[in-house]
Coordinates of C-alpha atoms in Angstrom, one line a residue:
M1 CA -11.7 32.5 -65.2
G2 CA -12.2 29.4 -62.8
H3 CA -8.5 29.1 -62.3
R4 CA -8.2 32.8 -61.5
F5 CA -11.1 32.5 -59.1
L6 CA -9.5 29.3 -57.4
R7 CA -6.2 31.2 -57.0
G8 CA -7.8 34.1 -55.4
L9 CA -9.7 32.1 -53.0
L10 CA -7.1 29.8 -51.7
P11 CA -5.0 32.1 -49.7
L12 CA -8.3 32.7 -47.6
L13 CA -8.7 29.1 -47.0
L14 CA -5.4 27.7 -46.5
P15 CA -2.2 28.4 -44.4
P16 CA -0.1 31.3 -46.0
V17 CA 2.7 29.0 -47.2
P18 CA 2.1 28.4 -50.9
T19 CA 4.7 26.0 -52.4
L20 CA 5.8 27.2 -56.0
R21 CA 7.0 24.9 -58.7
G22 CA 8.1 25.3 -62.3
P23 CA 9.3 28.2 -64.3
H24 CA 6.0 30.0 -64.3
R25 CA 5.6 29.5 -60.4
T26 CA 2.0 27.9 -60.4
L27 CA 0.4 26.9 -57.0
S28 CA 0.9 23.2 -56.4
L29 CA -2.4 22.1 -54.7
E30 CA -1.1 18.7 -53.8
F31 CA 1.3 20.4 -51.5
V32 CA -0.9 23.1 -50.0
L33 CA -4.0 21.0 -49.1
P34 CA -4.0 19.9 -45.6
S35 CA -3.4 16.3 -45.1
K36 CA -6.2 14.0 -44.7
R37 CA -4.4 11.9 -42.1
P38 CA -5.4 12.4 -38.5
R39 CA -2.9 13.9 -36.3
S40 CA -1.9 10.7 -34.8
H41 CA -0.1 9.9 -37.9
L42 CA 1.7 13.3 -38.2
M43 CA 3.3 12.5 -34.8
A44 CA 5.2 9.3 -34.0
P45 CA 3.3 7.5 -31.2
P46 CA 5.1 6.6 -28.1
R47 CA 7.2 3.5 -27.8
I48 CA 7.1 0.9 -25.0
G49 CA 10.1 -1.3 -24.8
T50 CA 10.1 -4.8 -23.5
H51 CA 12.2 -7.9 -24.0
N52 CA 11.5 -10.4 -26.9
G53 CA 11.5 -14.1 -26.8
T54 CA 9.5 -15.9 -24.2
F55 CA 7.0 -13.7 -22.4
H56 CA 5.6 -13.6 -18.9
C57 CA 2.7 -12.2 -17.1
D58 CA 4.5 -9.3 -15.5
E59 CA 5.6 -7.5 -18.7
A60 CA 2.4 -8.4 -20.5
L61 CA 0.5 -6.8 -17.5
A62 CA 2.9 -3.8 -17.2
C63 CA 2.3 -3.0 -20.9
A64 CA -1.3 -3.6 -20.9
L65 CA -1.7 -1.0 -17.8
L66 CA 0.5 1.5 -19.6
R67 CA -1.8 1.3 -22.7
L68 CA -4.8 1.9 -20.7
L69 CA -3.4 5.4 -19.8
P70 CA -4.3 7.9 -22.5
E71 CA -0.6 9.0 -23.1
Y72 CA 0.1 5.4 -24.1
R73 CA -3.1 4.3 -25.6
D74 CA -1.6 4.2 -29.0
A75 CA 2.0 3.0 -28.1
E76 CA 3.9 0.7 -30.3
I77 CA 5.2 -2.2 -28.4
V78 CA 8.8 -2.8 -29.3
R79 CA 9.7 -6.2 -28.2
T80 CA 13.9 -6.4 -28.3
R81 CA 17.0 -6.7 -26.3
D82 CA 18.9 -4.6 -28.6
P83 CA 20.3 -1.5 -26.3
E84 CA 20.1 1.0 -29.3
K85 CA 16.5 0.2 -30.0
L86 CA 15.5 0.3 -26.2
A87 CA 17.4 3.6 -26.0
S88 CA 14.8 5.0 -28.7
C89 CA 11.9 3.8 -26.6
D90 CA 9.9 6.3 -24.5
I91 CA 9.6 3.6 -21.7
V92 CA 11.2 0.3 -21.0
V93 CA 9.9 -2.4 -18.7
D94 CA 11.2 -5.7 -17.8
V95 CA 14.6 -5.4 -19.6
G96 CA 17.7 -3.2 -19.8
G97 CA 19.1 -3.9 -16.3
E98 CA 18.0 -0.3 -15.0
Y99 CA 15.5 0.9 -12.7
D100 CA 15.2 4.9 -13.0
P101 CA 11.8 6.2 -12.9
Q102 CA 12.9 9.7 -14.0
R103 CA 14.0 8.2 -17.3
H104 CA 11.0 5.6 -17.4
R105 CA 13.2 2.7 -17.0
Y106 CA 11.5 -0.1 -15.1
D107 CA 13.5 -3.3 -14.9
H108 CA 13.9 -5.5 -12.0
H109 CA 16.4 -8.1 -12.9
Q110 CA 19.5 -6.6 -11.8
R111 CA 21.2 -8.0 -8.7
S112 CA 21.1 -4.4 -7.0
F113 CA 17.4 -4.3 -7.2
T114 CA 15.7 -5.3 -4.1
E115 CA 12.6 -2.8 -4.1
T116 CA 9.3 -3.7 -2.6
M117 CA 6.0 -1.6 -2.3
S118 CA 6.8 -1.0 1.3
S119 CA 10.3 0.2 0.4
L120 CA 9.3 2.6 -2.5
S121 CA 5.9 3.7 -0.8
P122 CA 6.5 4.0 3.0
G123 CA 3.5 3.1 5.0
K124 CA 2.4 0.4 2.5
P125 CA 2.7 -3.2 4.1
W126 CA 3.8 -5.2 1.2
Q127 CA 7.2 -6.5 1.2
T128 CA 7.1 -8.8 -1.9
K129 CA 9.9 -7.8 -4.4
L130 CA 8.3 -6.0 -7.2
S131 CA 8.4 -7.2 -10.9
S132 CA 8.0 -4.8 -13.9
A133 CA 4.2 -5.1 -13.4
G134 CA 4.5 -3.9 -9.7
L135 CA 6.9 -1.0 -10.7
I136 CA 4.4 0.1 -13.3
Y137 CA 1.6 -0.2 -10.8
L138 CA 3.5 1.6 -8.1
H139 CA 4.3 4.6 -10.5
F140 CA 1.1 4.9 -12.6
G141 CA -1.5 3.1 -10.7
H142 CA -3.1 6.0 -8.7
K143 CA -3.4 8.0 -12.1
L144 CA -4.6 4.9 -13.8
L145 CA -7.3 4.2 -11.5
A146 CA -8.5 7.6 -11.3
Q147 CA -8.7 7.6 -15.1
L148 CA -10.8 4.3 -15.3
L149 CA -12.9 5.3 -12.3
G150 CA -13.7 8.7 -13.7
T151 CA -12.5 10.7 -10.7
S152 CA -9.5 12.4 -9.3
E153 CA -6.3 11.0 -7.7
E154 CA -7.2 12.5 -4.3
D155 CA -10.6 10.6 -4.3
S156 CA -10.2 8.3 -1.2
M157 CA -12.0 5.7 -3.4
V158 CA -8.9 5.4 -5.7
G159 CA -6.6 5.0 -2.5
I160 CA -8.8 2.3 -1.1
L161 CA -8.9 0.3 -4.5
Y162 CA -5.3 1.1 -5.1
D163 CA -4.3 -1.1 -2.2
K164 CA -7.1 -3.6 -2.8
M165 CA -5.9 -4.0 -6.4
Y166 CA -2.2 -4.5 -5.5
E167 CA -2.9 -6.8 -2.5
N168 CA -5.4 -9.1 -4.6
F169 CA -4.1 -9.0 -8.2
V170 CA -0.5 -7.2 -8.8
E171 CA 1.4 -8.6 -5.9
E172 CA 0.7 -12.2 -7.0
V173 CA 2.2 -11.4 -10.3
D174 CA 5.3 -9.9 -8.8
A175 CA 5.8 -12.9 -6.4
V176 CA 5.4 -15.5 -9.0
D177 CA 7.6 -13.7 -11.4
N178 CA 10.3 -13.4 -8.7
G179 CA 9.9 -16.9 -7.6
I180 CA 8.5 -16.2 -4.3
A181 CA 6.7 -19.0 -2.6
Q182 CA 3.4 -18.6 -0.8
W183 CA 4.5 -21.0 2.2
E184 CA 7.3 -22.6 3.7
G185 CA 7.9 -26.5 2.7
E186 CA 6.1 -28.4 0.1
P187 CA 2.7 -27.4 -1.2
R188 CA -0.2 -30.0 -0.7
Y189 CA -1.4 -29.5 -4.4
A190 CA -0.3 -27.7 -7.6
L191 CA -1.6 -24.4 -8.7
T192 CA -1.8 -24.4 -12.6
T193 CA -4.8 -22.0 -13.3
T194 CA -3.2 -18.8 -12.1
L195 CA -3.2 -15.8 -14.5
S196 CA 0.8 -16.2 -14.8
A197 CA 0.3 -19.9 -15.8
R198 CA -2.3 -18.9 -18.4
V199 CA -0.2 -16.2 -19.9
A200 CA 2.8 -18.7 -19.9
R201 CA 0.7 -21.1 -22.1
L202 CA 0.2 -18.5 -24.6
N203 CA 3.9 -18.9 -25.6
P204 CA 4.7 -21.3 -28.4
T205 CA 5.5 -24.9 -27.2
W206 CA 9.0 -26.1 -27.5
N207 CA 8.2 -28.3 -30.6
Q208 CA 6.0 -26.0 -32.5
P209 CA 7.6 -25.2 -35.8
N210 CA 6.8 -21.5 -35.4
Q211 CA 8.6 -20.1 -32.6
D212 CA 7.4 -16.3 -33.2
T213 CA 5.9 -14.9 -29.9
E214 CA 4.6 -11.6 -31.1
A215 CA 1.0 -12.9 -31.6
G216 CA 0.9 -14.8 -28.4
F217 CA 2.2 -11.7 -26.5
K218 CA -0.7 -9.5 -28.0
R219 CA -3.3 -12.3 -26.7
A220 CA -1.4 -12.1 -23.2
M221 CA -1.9 -8.3 -23.0
D222 CA -5.6 -8.7 -24.0
L223 CA -5.9 -11.6 -21.2
V224 CA -4.4 -9.5 -18.4
R225 CA -6.0 -6.4 -19.4
E226 CA -9.5 -7.9 -19.4
E227 CA -8.8 -9.7 -16.0
F228 CA -7.5 -6.4 -14.3
L229 CA -10.6 -4.4 -15.5
Q230 CA -13.0 -7.2 -14.4
R231 CA -11.5 -7.3 -11.1
L232 CA -11.5 -3.4 -10.7
D233 CA -15.0 -3.4 -11.7
F234 CA -16.1 -6.2 -9.0
Y235 CA -14.3 -4.1 -6.2
Q236 CA -15.8 -0.7 -7.4
H237 CA -19.3 -1.9 -7.6
S238 CA -19.5 -4.8 -5.3
W239 CA -16.7 -4.9 -2.8
L240 CA -16.4 -1.2 -2.1
P241 CA -20.3 -0.5 -1.6
A242 CA -20.4 -3.3 1.1
R243 CA -18.0 -1.3 3.1
A244 CA -20.6 1.3 3.6
L245 CA -23.1 -1.3 4.8
V246 CA -20.5 -2.6 7.4
E247 CA -19.9 0.9 8.5
E248 CA -23.6 1.6 9.2
A249 CA -23.8 -1.7 10.8
L250 CA -21.0 -1.0 13.3
A251 CA -22.5 2.7 13.9
Q252 CA -25.9 0.9 15.0
R253 CA -24.4 -1.9 16.9
F254 CA -25.6 -0.9 20.2
Q255 CA -29.1 -0.7 18.8
V256 CA -28.9 -4.5 17.9
D257 CA -27.5 -5.6 21.3
V258 CA -26.2 -4.0 24.5
S259 CA -22.8 -5.9 24.3
G260 CA -22.0 -4.1 21.0
K261 CA -20.6 -7.5 19.8
I262 CA -23.6 -8.2 17.2
I263 CA -24.0 -6.5 14.2
E264 CA -26.9 -6.5 11.6
L265 CA -26.4 -6.2 7.7
A266 CA -29.0 -4.5 5.9
K267 CA -28.5 -6.8 3.0
G268 CA -27.2 -10.2 3.1
G269 CA -24.5 -11.9 0.7
C270 CA -22.2 -8.9 0.7
P271 CA -18.4 -9.3 1.3
W272 CA -18.2 -8.1 4.9
K273 CA -15.4 -9.7 6.6
E274 CA -12.4 -7.8 5.5
H275 CA -14.2 -4.5 5.8
L276 CA -15.1 -5.6 9.4
Y277 CA -11.5 -6.3 10.3
H278 CA -10.4 -2.9 9.1
L279 CA -13.3 -0.9 10.6
E280 CA -13.5 -2.4 14.1
L281 CA -9.8 -1.5 14.9
D282 CA -11.0 2.3 15.1
L283 CA -14.1 1.5 17.3
S284 CA -14.5 3.4 20.6
P285 CA -14.7 1.6 22.9
P286 CA -12.6 -1.2 21.6
V287 CA -14.7 -4.3 20.8
A288 CA -14.3 -7.5 18.7
I289 CA -17.4 -8.4 17.0
S290 CA -18.4 -11.9 17.5
F291 CA -21.5 -12.3 15.3
V292 CA -23.2 -10.9 12.1
I293 CA -27.0 -11.3 11.5
Y294 CA -28.5 -11.0 8.1
T295 CA -31.1 -12.5 5.7
D296 CA -30.5 -15.2 3.1
Q297 CA -31.8 -15.5 -0.4
A298 CA -34.9 -17.2 1.0
G299 CA -35.8 -14.4 3.4
Q300 CA -34.7 -16.3 6.5
W301 CA -32.1 -15.1 8.9
R302 CA -28.6 -16.3 9.6
V303 CA -26.2 -15.8 12.2
Q304 CA -22.6 -16.1 11.4
C305 CA -19.7 -16.2 13.7
V306 CA -16.9 -13.7 12.9
P307 CA -13.6 -15.6 11.9
K308 CA -10.4 -15.2 14.0
E309 CA -8.6 -14.2 10.9
L310 CA -9.5 -13.5 7.3
H311 CA -9.2 -16.8 5.8
S312 CA -9.4 -18.9 9.0
F313 CA -12.0 -21.6 9.7
Q314 CA -11.9 -21.1 13.3
S315 CA -14.4 -18.6 14.8
R316 CA -13.8 -16.1 17.5
L317 CA -16.9 -17.4 19.2
P318 CA -18.6 -20.5 17.6
L319 CA -22.1 -21.4 18.3
P320 CA -22.6 -24.0 21.3
E321 CA -21.1 -27.5 20.5
P322 CA -24.5 -29.3 21.7
W323 CA -26.4 -27.2 18.8
R324 CA -24.0 -28.2 15.9
G325 CA -25.2 -30.5 13.2
L326 CA -28.8 -30.4 14.5
R327 CA -31.9 -29.0 12.6
D328 CA -35.3 -27.7 13.0
E329 CA -37.3 -29.3 16.2
A330 CA -34.2 -31.1 17.5
L331 CA -32.2 -27.9 17.6
D332 CA -35.4 -26.2 19.1
Q333 CA -35.3 -28.4 22.0
V334 CA -31.6 -28.3 22.6
S335 CA -31.2 -24.5 22.3
G336 CA -34.6 -23.6 24.0
I337 CA -35.1 -21.1 21.0
P338 CA -38.2 -22.3 18.8
G339 CA -38.1 -21.6 15.1
C340 CA -34.4 -22.7 14.6
V341 CA -33.3 -24.0 11.1
F342 CA -30.1 -25.3 11.5
V343 CA -26.4 -25.0 12.9
H344 CA -23.6 -26.1 10.9
A345 CA -21.6 -29.0 12.3
S346 CA -18.4 -26.6 12.8
G347 CA -20.5 -24.2 14.5
F348 CA -19.6 -21.3 12.4
I349 CA -23.1 -20.3 11.0
G350 CA -26.8 -21.0 12.0
G351 CA -30.3 -20.2 10.5
H352 CA -33.4 -19.2 12.0
R353 CA -36.8 -18.1 10.8
T354 CA -36.8 -14.7 12.4
R355 CA -34.8 -12.0 13.1
E356 CA -35.4 -12.2 16.8
G357 CA -34.6 -15.9 16.9
A358 CA -31.3 -15.5 15.0
L359 CA -30.5 -12.7 17.6
S360 CA -31.5 -15.0 20.4
M361 CA -28.9 -17.7 19.1
A362 CA -26.3 -15.0 19.1
R363 CA -27.2 -13.7 22.5
A364 CA -27.4 -17.2 24.0
T365 CA -23.8 -17.9 22.7
L366 CA -22.4 -14.7 24.2
A367 CA -23.8 -15.6 27.6
L368 CA -22.2 -19.0 27.4
H369 CA -18.8 -17.1 26.8
S370 CA -18.9 -13.8 28.8
A371 CA -15.0 -13.4 28.9
P372 CA -14.1 -10.1 26.9
L373 CA -12.3 -10.5 23.5
P374 CA -9.6 -7.7 22.9
P375 CA -9.7 -6.6 19.0
T376 CA -6.7 -7.6 17.0
N377 CA -6.0 -7.2 13.4
P378 CA -6.8 -10.4 11.7
L379 CA -5.3 -9.1 8.4
S380 CA -1.8 -9.0 9.7
Q381 CA -1.8 -12.6 11.1

């Protein structure tokens, strides 16, 4: 009775493809019942190919970025130089001697390869030869960032952060892997703590008995993935919101001072310099901002001079030389502005107890240097 009931019920519950066996053609439940394995086990995961042996930061980052994408999240990493094994991979990075994005081949070692972000993405300024990391970022970066940021590729935030992450993260990996120096001549000191250097140290040392690099490569992927995500988080939640503050400050600049050369930030401590250099190029009428005033953590006011270039120690308009290195009453007497706190010895920054005092310090400096300053693009210097 029980068997007849089960046989009558099974066609209603299972796909109509019974498997029969034996002379009496009894139903074989082990072949008809659906597999308990998830679908990911029924379909072979994609395969990412890269070279074996000593690993480097660029292919570790390339593989890590790919595995942040949904379609490659469960991908198998195949580390080999065997052409037949590489041919079976869905995507190959940093090996194979071929750059063909249509076939998902992303090597940069062949002599014919000279591509840069600028050559493959017209309008981008970077002319550093791409490594496998840069190639993957170029072809998948917008999609990846949109996925991580929870937005669309058309969102302007994606474009802004795409450029920022290349310039301040990926390009360094490209340059180090391709042996491109930062400067001409001999460096003054050694850089040994870069991301590429830390990845390199995860390889077995020359005198270790076990030269297997598989475990080290997995640690390298974890390392570069974490660093990439941390940097993106900072730019999304700290660096990018500062842009809105600088935009507002520029829009209100004539309410701060009639010269339009002093801006006031609504909140001190934000990274403003790079945003200012970009945004002031579009100001109408053109003007080069000379001073930024804001409150410090103690609630006092700072007046900071805008540097000539992004990483320069020289100011467009430093605070007056007689003020430099003085504090409190001595500075009050020389400047004629009561309530001063200090002026740095180089003249790039000063402090005052009040907003009006900090503004007076900036205005007094402007009065001493009334010649106009044409705007330039310090980022291109």
